[in-house]
Amino acid sequence: MRHPARTTPALPAGTVVTASSTAPPDAVWALLADPVRWPEWAPHIRRVTIARGHEARPPLLAAGQLLVVHGAGPVGVRVRITHVDRGRRWDWTVRLPGPWTLQTAHVVERDRDGSRMLFAQRVDGPAAAIANWPARTAYAPLARTALRRLARLAESG
């Protein structure tokens, strides 16, 4: 039986933020792919609930999974995991108010000193160029902070 080739989606062509870590990629991935641990490095996340999908212990991401990400406010954001390349990358989609969706990719790669991490995001929908501006101005500084915290946490073991 032939299986279709697995393809990796293109990175969202919007805002891209990168950082480096001296930690090996598997240490970074362990934090990046465990939703329960996201509050340890993402300052805007208080907790994550797996609403539907794979529930291995520790929680691991799987394509098709539905998560609810809770920030400082009372309402959680529902996100769907759309792609997982274990040890390397996962993507999610968030339905925003109105006709927009947010596409985000989270990547970890080996580099000569340890790891390189990348977060990319794009808003899709009508007038997306305008919609991407506030997303970019709010997201980029927050993503830089999260990546720095992720790097430090992975390095501390």
Short mmCIF file of N, CA and C in Angstrom, two decimals:
data_model
loop_
_atom_site.label_atom_id
_atom_site.label_comp_id
_atom_site.label_asym_id
_atom_site.label_seq_id
_atom_site.Cartn_x
_atom_site.Cartn_y
_atom_site.Cartn_z
N MET A 1 0.85 -1.18 0.00
CA MET A 1 0.00 0.00 0.00
C MET A 1 0.89 1.23 0.00
N ARG A 2 0.63 2.14 -0.91
CA ARG A 2 1.42 3.37 -1.00
C ARG A 2 0.80 4.42 -0.10
N HIS A 3 1.67 5.14 0.60
CA HIS A 3 1.24 6.22 1.46
C HIS A 3 1.59 7.54 0.79
N PRO A 4 0.70 8.54 0.88
CA PRO A 4 1.05 9.82 0.29
C PRO A 4 2.26 10.43 1.01
N ALA A 5 3.06 11.16 0.26
CA ALA A 5 4.21 11.82 0.86
C ALA A 5 3.73 12.86 1.87
N ARG A 6 4.41 12.90 2.99
CA ARG A 6 4.07 13.88 4.02
C ARG A 6 4.74 15.20 3.65
N THR A 7 3.95 16.24 3.60
CA THR A 7 4.51 17.54 3.26
C THR A 7 4.43 18.47 4.45
N THR A 8 5.43 19.32 4.54
CA THR A 8 5.45 20.32 5.59
C THR A 8 4.90 21.61 5.01
N PRO A 9 3.91 22.21 5.67
CA PRO A 9 3.37 23.47 5.15
C PRO A 9 4.44 24.55 5.13
N ALA A 10 4.27 25.49 4.23
CA ALA A 10 5.17 26.64 4.20
C ALA A 10 4.97 27.44 5.48
N LEU A 11 6.02 28.10 5.91
CA LEU A 11 5.89 28.96 7.09
C LEU A 11 4.96 30.12 6.77
N PRO A 12 4.17 30.55 7.74
CA PRO A 12 3.34 31.73 7.51
C PRO A 12 4.21 32.92 7.12
N ALA A 13 3.85 33.59 6.05
CA ALA A 13 4.65 34.70 5.52
C ALA A 13 4.22 36.01 6.16
N GLY A 14 4.32 36.08 7.46
CA GLY A 14 3.97 37.29 8.19
C GLY A 14 5.12 37.67 9.09
N THR A 15 4.89 37.69 10.37
CA THR A 15 5.90 38.04 11.35
C THR A 15 6.70 36.80 11.71
N VAL A 16 8.02 36.92 11.69
CA VAL A 16 8.91 35.82 12.06
C VAL A 16 9.85 36.33 13.14
N VAL A 17 9.96 35.58 14.23
CA VAL A 17 10.84 35.92 15.34
C VAL A 17 11.72 34.70 15.61
N THR A 18 13.02 34.93 15.80
CA THR A 18 13.94 33.82 16.05
C THR A 18 14.76 34.09 17.32
N ALA A 19 15.32 33.03 17.86
CA ALA A 19 16.24 33.11 19.00
C ALA A 19 17.10 31.86 18.97
N SER A 20 18.21 31.93 19.67
CA SER A 20 19.13 30.79 19.77
C SER A 20 19.24 30.35 21.22
N SER A 21 19.63 29.09 21.39
CA SER A 21 19.83 28.52 22.71
C SER A 21 21.02 27.58 22.65
N THR A 22 21.73 27.48 23.75
CA THR A 22 22.81 26.50 23.82
C THR A 22 22.28 25.11 24.15
N ALA A 23 21.00 25.02 24.48
CA ALA A 23 20.38 23.72 24.78
C ALA A 23 20.22 22.91 23.50
N PRO A 24 20.30 21.58 23.59
CA PRO A 24 20.08 20.75 22.41
C PRO A 24 18.61 20.84 21.97
N PRO A 25 18.34 20.59 20.70
CA PRO A 25 16.96 20.69 20.19
C PRO A 25 15.96 19.84 20.96
N ASP A 26 16.36 18.64 21.42
CA ASP A 26 15.39 17.80 22.13
C ASP A 26 14.96 18.43 23.46
N ALA A 27 15.84 19.18 24.11
CA ALA A 27 15.47 19.86 25.36
C ALA A 27 14.49 21.00 25.09
N VAL A 28 14.72 21.72 24.00
CA VAL A 28 13.81 22.81 23.62
C VAL A 28 12.47 22.21 23.21
N TRP A 29 12.51 21.15 22.40
CA TRP A 29 11.28 20.52 21.93
C TRP A 29 10.43 20.01 23.09
N ALA A 30 11.05 19.44 24.10
CA ALA A 30 10.30 18.92 25.25
C ALA A 30 9.44 20.00 25.89
N LEU A 31 9.93 21.23 25.92
CA LEU A 31 9.16 22.35 26.48
C LEU A 31 8.16 22.90 25.47
N LEU A 32 8.58 22.96 24.24
CA LEU A 32 7.74 23.55 23.18
C LEU A 32 6.54 22.68 22.85
N ALA A 33 6.68 21.39 22.95
CA ALA A 33 5.61 20.46 22.53
C ALA A 33 4.74 19.96 23.69
N ASP A 34 4.95 20.48 24.88
CA ASP A 34 4.15 20.07 26.04
C ASP A 34 3.29 21.25 26.48
N PRO A 35 2.01 21.28 26.07
CA PRO A 35 1.15 22.43 26.38
C PRO A 35 1.04 22.76 27.86
N VAL A 36 1.15 21.76 28.72
CA VAL A 36 1.06 22.00 30.16
C VAL A 36 2.22 22.88 30.64
N ARG A 37 3.34 22.82 29.95
CA ARG A 37 4.54 23.58 30.35
C ARG A 37 4.63 24.96 29.71
N TRP A 38 3.74 25.29 28.78
CA TRP A 38 3.81 26.60 28.12
C TRP A 38 3.81 27.78 29.10
N PRO A 39 3.04 27.76 30.18
CA PRO A 39 3.07 28.90 31.10
C PRO A 39 4.44 29.15 31.74
N GLU A 40 5.32 28.15 31.73
CA GLU A 40 6.65 28.32 32.30
C GLU A 40 7.51 29.27 31.48
N TRP A 41 7.24 29.38 30.19
CA TRP A 41 8.07 30.23 29.34
C TRP A 41 7.28 31.28 28.54
N ALA A 42 5.99 31.12 28.40
CA ALA A 42 5.17 32.08 27.64
C ALA A 42 4.46 33.00 28.63
N PRO A 43 4.88 34.26 28.74
CA PRO A 43 4.33 35.14 29.77
C PRO A 43 2.84 35.44 29.61
N HIS A 44 2.29 35.24 28.45
CA HIS A 44 0.88 35.55 28.20
C HIS A 44 -0.03 34.34 28.44
N ILE A 45 0.53 33.18 28.76
CA ILE A 45 -0.27 31.97 28.96
C ILE A 45 -0.28 31.60 30.44
N ARG A 46 -1.48 31.40 30.98
CA ARG A 46 -1.64 30.98 32.38
C ARG A 46 -1.82 29.47 32.51
N ARG A 47 -2.56 28.88 31.54
CA ARG A 47 -2.73 27.42 31.53
C ARG A 47 -3.30 27.02 30.17
N VAL A 48 -3.18 25.71 29.88
CA VAL A 48 -3.69 25.15 28.63
C VAL A 48 -4.50 23.91 28.97
N THR A 49 -5.66 23.81 28.35
CA THR A 49 -6.53 22.65 28.52
C THR A 49 -6.61 21.92 27.18
N ILE A 50 -6.46 20.60 27.22
CA ILE A 50 -6.65 19.81 26.00
C ILE A 50 -8.13 19.51 25.92
N ALA A 51 -8.82 20.16 24.98
CA ALA A 51 -10.26 20.01 24.86
C ALA A 51 -10.63 18.74 24.11
N ARG A 52 -9.83 18.41 23.10
CA ARG A 52 -10.15 17.21 22.32
C ARG A 52 -8.88 16.76 21.59
N GLY A 53 -8.67 15.47 21.57
CA GLY A 53 -7.53 14.93 20.84
C GLY A 53 -6.64 14.09 21.71
N HIS A 54 -5.47 13.84 21.25
CA HIS A 54 -4.47 12.98 21.89
C HIS A 54 -4.16 13.48 23.30
N GLU A 55 -4.18 12.59 24.26
CA GLU A 55 -3.93 12.98 25.65
C GLU A 55 -2.87 12.11 26.31
N ALA A 56 -1.76 11.90 25.64
CA ALA A 56 -0.66 11.12 26.22
C ALA A 56 -0.09 11.87 27.42
N ARG A 57 0.55 11.14 28.30
CA ARG A 57 1.21 11.77 29.46
C ARG A 57 2.71 11.66 29.27
N PRO A 58 3.48 12.71 29.30
CA PRO A 58 2.99 14.07 29.40
C PRO A 58 2.23 14.44 28.13
N PRO A 59 1.39 15.46 28.21
CA PRO A 59 0.63 15.82 27.01
C PRO A 59 1.56 16.14 25.85
N LEU A 60 1.30 15.50 24.75
CA LEU A 60 2.07 15.75 23.54
C LEU A 60 1.13 16.27 22.47
N LEU A 61 1.64 17.11 21.62
CA LEU A 61 0.82 17.66 20.55
C LEU A 61 0.58 16.64 19.46
N ALA A 62 -0.59 16.74 18.85
CA ALA A 62 -0.95 15.89 17.71
C ALA A 62 -1.82 16.69 16.77
N ALA A 63 -1.64 16.49 15.48
CA ALA A 63 -2.47 17.18 14.50
C ALA A 63 -3.94 16.85 14.75
N GLY A 64 -4.78 17.86 14.66
CA GLY A 64 -6.20 17.70 14.90
C GLY A 64 -6.62 18.00 16.32
N GLN A 65 -5.67 18.08 17.20
CA GLN A 65 -5.97 18.36 18.60
C GLN A 65 -6.57 19.76 18.75
N LEU A 66 -7.51 19.87 19.68
CA LEU A 66 -8.12 21.16 20.02
C LEU A 66 -7.69 21.51 21.43
N LEU A 67 -7.08 22.68 21.59
CA LEU A 67 -6.63 23.16 22.89
C LEU A 67 -7.35 24.44 23.23
N VAL A 68 -7.46 24.72 24.52
CA VAL A 68 -7.95 26.02 24.97
C VAL A 68 -6.81 26.64 25.75
N VAL A 69 -6.33 27.79 25.26
CA VAL A 69 -5.22 28.50 25.86
C VAL A 69 -5.79 29.65 26.68
N HIS A 70 -5.47 29.64 27.98
CA HIS A 70 -5.99 30.65 28.90
C HIS A 70 -4.90 31.65 29.22
N GLY A 71 -5.21 32.93 29.02
CA GLY A 71 -4.30 34.01 29.37
C GLY A 71 -4.77 34.67 30.64
N ALA A 72 -4.49 35.95 30.77
CA ALA A 72 -4.84 36.69 31.98
C ALA A 72 -6.34 36.92 32.10
N GLY A 73 -7.05 36.96 30.97
CA GLY A 73 -8.48 37.23 31.00
C GLY A 73 -9.29 35.99 31.32
N PRO A 74 -10.61 36.17 31.43
CA PRO A 74 -11.47 35.06 31.81
C PRO A 74 -11.79 34.08 30.67
N VAL A 75 -11.54 34.47 29.43
CA VAL A 75 -11.92 33.65 28.28
C VAL A 75 -10.69 32.99 27.67
N GLY A 76 -10.80 31.69 27.39
CA GLY A 76 -9.72 30.97 26.73
C GLY A 76 -9.85 31.06 25.23
N VAL A 77 -8.73 30.95 24.55
CA VAL A 77 -8.68 30.97 23.09
C VAL A 77 -8.59 29.54 22.60
N ARG A 78 -9.50 29.16 21.70
CA ARG A 78 -9.51 27.80 21.14
C ARG A 78 -8.56 27.76 19.95
N VAL A 79 -7.63 26.81 20.01
CA VAL A 79 -6.65 26.65 18.94
C VAL A 79 -6.67 25.20 18.45
N ARG A 80 -6.47 25.02 17.16
CA ARG A 80 -6.41 23.68 16.58
C ARG A 80 -5.00 23.44 16.07
N ILE A 81 -4.41 22.33 16.52
CA ILE A 81 -3.09 21.93 16.03
C ILE A 81 -3.30 21.37 14.62
N THR A 82 -2.62 21.96 13.65
CA THR A 82 -2.83 21.58 12.25
C THR A 82 -1.70 20.73 11.66
N HIS A 83 -0.53 20.78 12.28
CA HIS A 83 0.61 20.04 11.74
C HIS A 83 1.60 19.79 12.87
N VAL A 84 2.13 18.57 12.93
CA VAL A 84 3.19 18.24 13.89
C VAL A 84 4.25 17.43 13.17
N ASP A 85 5.47 17.90 13.24
CA ASP A 85 6.65 17.17 12.77
C ASP A 85 7.50 16.96 14.03
N ARG A 86 7.29 15.82 14.70
CA ARG A 86 7.87 15.55 16.02
C ARG A 86 9.35 15.92 16.09
N GLY A 87 9.68 16.65 17.14
CA GLY A 87 11.06 17.04 17.37
C GLY A 87 11.49 18.27 16.60
N ARG A 88 10.62 18.77 15.72
CA ARG A 88 11.04 19.88 14.86
C ARG A 88 10.05 21.02 14.77
N ARG A 89 8.75 20.72 14.56
CA ARG A 89 7.81 21.80 14.26
C ARG A 89 6.38 21.41 14.60
N TRP A 90 5.60 22.41 15.05
CA TRP A 90 4.15 22.26 15.14
C TRP A 90 3.51 23.58 14.77
N ASP A 91 2.31 23.48 14.19
CA ASP A 91 1.55 24.65 13.74
C ASP A 91 0.18 24.64 14.37
N TRP A 92 -0.41 25.82 14.50
CA TRP A 92 -1.79 25.90 14.96
C TRP A 92 -2.54 26.97 14.21
N THR A 93 -3.87 26.88 14.26
CA THR A 93 -4.76 27.87 13.68
C THR A 93 -5.71 28.34 14.76
N VAL A 94 -5.94 29.65 14.78
CA VAL A 94 -6.88 30.26 15.72
C VAL A 94 -7.90 31.04 14.90
N ARG A 95 -9.18 30.79 15.15
CA ARG A 95 -10.22 31.60 14.52
C ARG A 95 -10.35 32.88 15.32
N LEU A 96 -10.11 34.00 14.66
CA LEU A 96 -10.21 35.30 15.30
C LEU A 96 -11.62 35.84 15.13
N PRO A 97 -11.99 36.87 15.89
CA PRO A 97 -13.31 37.48 15.67
C PRO A 97 -13.43 37.96 14.22
N GLY A 98 -14.60 37.81 13.66
CA GLY A 98 -14.81 38.22 12.27
C GLY A 98 -14.32 37.15 11.31
N PRO A 99 -13.92 37.56 10.12
CA PRO A 99 -13.56 36.60 9.07
C PRO A 99 -12.08 36.23 9.04
N TRP A 100 -11.36 36.41 10.13
CA TRP A 100 -9.92 36.18 10.12
C TRP A 100 -9.52 34.91 10.86
N THR A 101 -8.40 34.36 10.44
CA THR A 101 -7.76 33.26 11.15
C THR A 101 -6.29 33.63 11.35
N LEU A 102 -5.73 33.11 12.42
CA LEU A 102 -4.32 33.31 12.72
C LEU A 102 -3.61 31.98 12.50
N GLN A 103 -2.60 31.97 11.65
CA GLN A 103 -1.79 30.78 11.37
C GLN A 103 -0.45 30.99 12.07
N THR A 104 -0.01 30.01 12.84
CA THR A 104 1.25 30.14 13.57
C THR A 104 2.05 28.85 13.45
N ALA A 105 3.36 29.00 13.27
CA ALA A 105 4.28 27.86 13.24
C ALA A 105 5.33 28.05 14.33
N HIS A 106 5.71 26.95 14.98
CA HIS A 106 6.72 26.94 16.04
C HIS A 106 7.77 25.91 15.63
N VAL A 107 9.01 26.33 15.47
CA VAL A 107 10.05 25.48 14.90
C VAL A 107 11.27 25.46 15.83
N VAL A 108 11.90 24.31 15.94
CA VAL A 108 13.20 24.20 16.62
C VAL A 108 14.13 23.41 15.69
N GLU A 109 15.34 23.93 15.53
CA GLU A 109 16.33 23.31 14.65
C GLU A 109 17.68 23.25 15.36
N ARG A 110 18.48 22.29 14.96
CA ARG A 110 19.85 22.21 15.48
C ARG A 110 20.67 23.28 14.78
N ASP A 111 21.53 23.96 15.55
CA ASP A 111 22.53 24.81 14.93
C ASP A 111 23.88 24.51 15.58
N ARG A 112 24.92 25.16 15.18
CA ARG A 112 26.26 24.77 15.64
C ARG A 112 26.46 24.93 17.14
N ASP A 113 25.70 25.83 17.78
CA ASP A 113 25.87 26.06 19.21
C ASP A 113 24.77 25.45 20.07
N GLY A 114 23.83 24.77 19.47
CA GLY A 114 22.71 24.18 20.21
C GLY A 114 21.45 24.15 19.36
N SER A 115 20.59 25.17 19.57
CA SER A 115 19.30 25.19 18.88
C SER A 115 18.99 26.59 18.35
N ARG A 116 18.21 26.60 17.31
CA ARG A 116 17.62 27.82 16.80
C ARG A 116 16.11 27.63 16.87
N MET A 117 15.42 28.60 17.43
CA MET A 117 13.96 28.54 17.55
C MET A 117 13.36 29.63 16.69
N LEU A 118 12.20 29.33 16.13
CA LEU A 118 11.53 30.27 15.24
C LEU A 118 10.03 30.21 15.49
N PHE A 119 9.42 31.36 15.64
CA PHE A 119 7.96 31.48 15.67
C PHE A 119 7.58 32.34 14.48
N ALA A 120 6.59 31.88 13.71
CA ALA A 120 6.09 32.64 12.57
C ALA A 120 4.58 32.71 12.66
N GLN A 121 4.01 33.84 12.28
CA GLN A 121 2.55 33.97 12.31
C GLN A 121 2.07 34.88 11.19
N ARG A 122 0.80 34.65 10.82
CA ARG A 122 0.16 35.45 9.78
C ARG A 122 -1.34 35.43 10.03
N VAL A 123 -1.98 36.57 9.83
CA VAL A 123 -3.43 36.64 9.87
C VAL A 123 -3.93 36.52 8.43
N ASP A 124 -4.91 35.64 8.20
CA ASP A 124 -5.53 35.46 6.89
C ASP A 124 -6.95 35.96 6.93
N GLY A 125 -7.42 36.50 5.81
CA GLY A 125 -8.80 36.97 5.69
C GLY A 125 -8.82 38.29 4.93
N PRO A 126 -10.01 38.89 4.83
CA PRO A 126 -10.12 40.16 4.11
C PRO A 126 -9.23 41.23 4.75
N ALA A 127 -8.62 42.04 3.92
CA ALA A 127 -7.75 43.13 4.37
C ALA A 127 -6.67 42.59 5.32
N ALA A 128 -6.12 41.44 4.97
CA ALA A 128 -5.14 40.77 5.85
C ALA A 128 -3.92 41.65 6.11
N ALA A 129 -3.51 42.45 5.13
CA ALA A 129 -2.35 43.31 5.34
C ALA A 129 -2.60 44.27 6.50
N ILE A 130 -3.81 44.78 6.57
CA ILE A 130 -4.16 45.68 7.68
C ILE A 130 -4.28 44.88 8.97
N ALA A 131 -4.90 43.72 8.92
CA ALA A 131 -5.08 42.89 10.12
C ALA A 131 -3.75 42.40 10.67
N ASN A 132 -2.75 42.22 9.80
CA ASN A 132 -1.45 41.74 10.27
C ASN A 132 -0.66 42.80 11.04
N TRP A 133 -0.95 44.06 10.79
CA TRP A 133 -0.19 45.11 11.47
C TRP A 133 -0.35 45.05 12.99
N PRO A 134 -1.57 45.07 13.56
CA PRO A 134 -1.65 44.99 15.02
C PRO A 134 -1.17 43.64 15.56
N ALA A 135 -1.41 42.58 14.81
CA ALA A 135 -0.93 41.27 15.26
C ALA A 135 0.59 41.29 15.35
N ARG A 136 1.24 41.90 14.34
CA ARG A 136 2.70 41.96 14.31
C ARG A 136 3.24 42.84 15.44
N THR A 137 2.65 43.99 15.65
CA THR A 137 3.18 44.90 16.66
C THR A 137 2.97 44.35 18.07
N ALA A 138 1.92 43.61 18.29
CA ALA A 138 1.69 43.02 19.62
C ALA A 138 2.45 41.70 19.77
N TYR A 139 2.51 40.92 18.70
CA TYR A 139 3.06 39.57 18.78
C TYR A 139 4.58 39.54 18.85
N ALA A 140 5.26 40.32 18.03
CA ALA A 140 6.72 40.21 17.94
C ALA A 140 7.42 40.41 19.28
N PRO A 141 7.13 41.48 20.03
CA PRO A 141 7.82 41.64 21.32
C PRO A 141 7.50 40.50 22.30
N LEU A 142 6.25 40.07 22.31
CA LEU A 142 5.84 38.98 23.20
C LEU A 142 6.55 37.68 22.80
N ALA A 143 6.63 37.42 21.50
CA ALA A 143 7.30 36.21 21.01
C ALA A 143 8.79 36.23 21.35
N ARG A 144 9.43 37.40 21.23
CA ARG A 144 10.85 37.49 21.59
C ARG A 144 11.06 37.16 23.06
N THR A 145 10.20 37.71 23.92
CA THR A 145 10.29 37.41 25.35
C THR A 145 10.08 35.92 25.61
N ALA A 146 9.07 35.34 24.98
CA ALA A 146 8.79 33.92 25.17
C ALA A 146 9.96 33.06 24.70
N LEU A 147 10.54 33.38 23.56
CA LEU A 147 11.67 32.59 23.05
C LEU A 147 12.88 32.70 23.97
N ARG A 148 13.15 33.89 24.49
CA ARG A 148 14.28 34.04 25.42
C ARG A 148 14.05 33.20 26.68
N ARG A 149 12.82 33.23 27.19
CA ARG A 149 12.49 32.44 28.38
C ARG A 149 12.57 30.94 28.09
N LEU A 150 12.10 30.54 26.91
CA LEU A 150 12.19 29.15 26.49
C LEU A 150 13.63 28.70 26.42
N ALA A 151 14.50 29.53 25.84
CA ALA A 151 15.92 29.21 25.74
C ALA A 151 16.53 29.02 27.12
N ARG A 152 16.28 29.96 28.03
CA ARG A 152 16.85 29.86 29.38
C ARG A 152 16.36 28.62 30.12
N LEU A 153 15.06 28.35 30.00
CA LEU A 153 14.49 27.18 30.67
C LEU A 153 15.10 25.89 30.14
N ALA A 154 15.24 25.79 28.82
CA ALA A 154 15.84 24.59 28.21
C ALA A 154 17.30 24.45 28.63
N GLU A 155 18.01 25.55 28.72
CA GLU A 155 19.42 25.52 29.10
C GLU A 155 19.62 25.12 30.56
N SER A 156 18.64 25.46 31.40
CA SER A 156 18.77 25.15 32.83
C SER A 156 18.45 23.68 33.13
N GLY A 157 17.90 22.99 32.12
CA GLY A 157 17.66 21.57 32.25
C GLY A 157 16.45 21.28 33.04
#
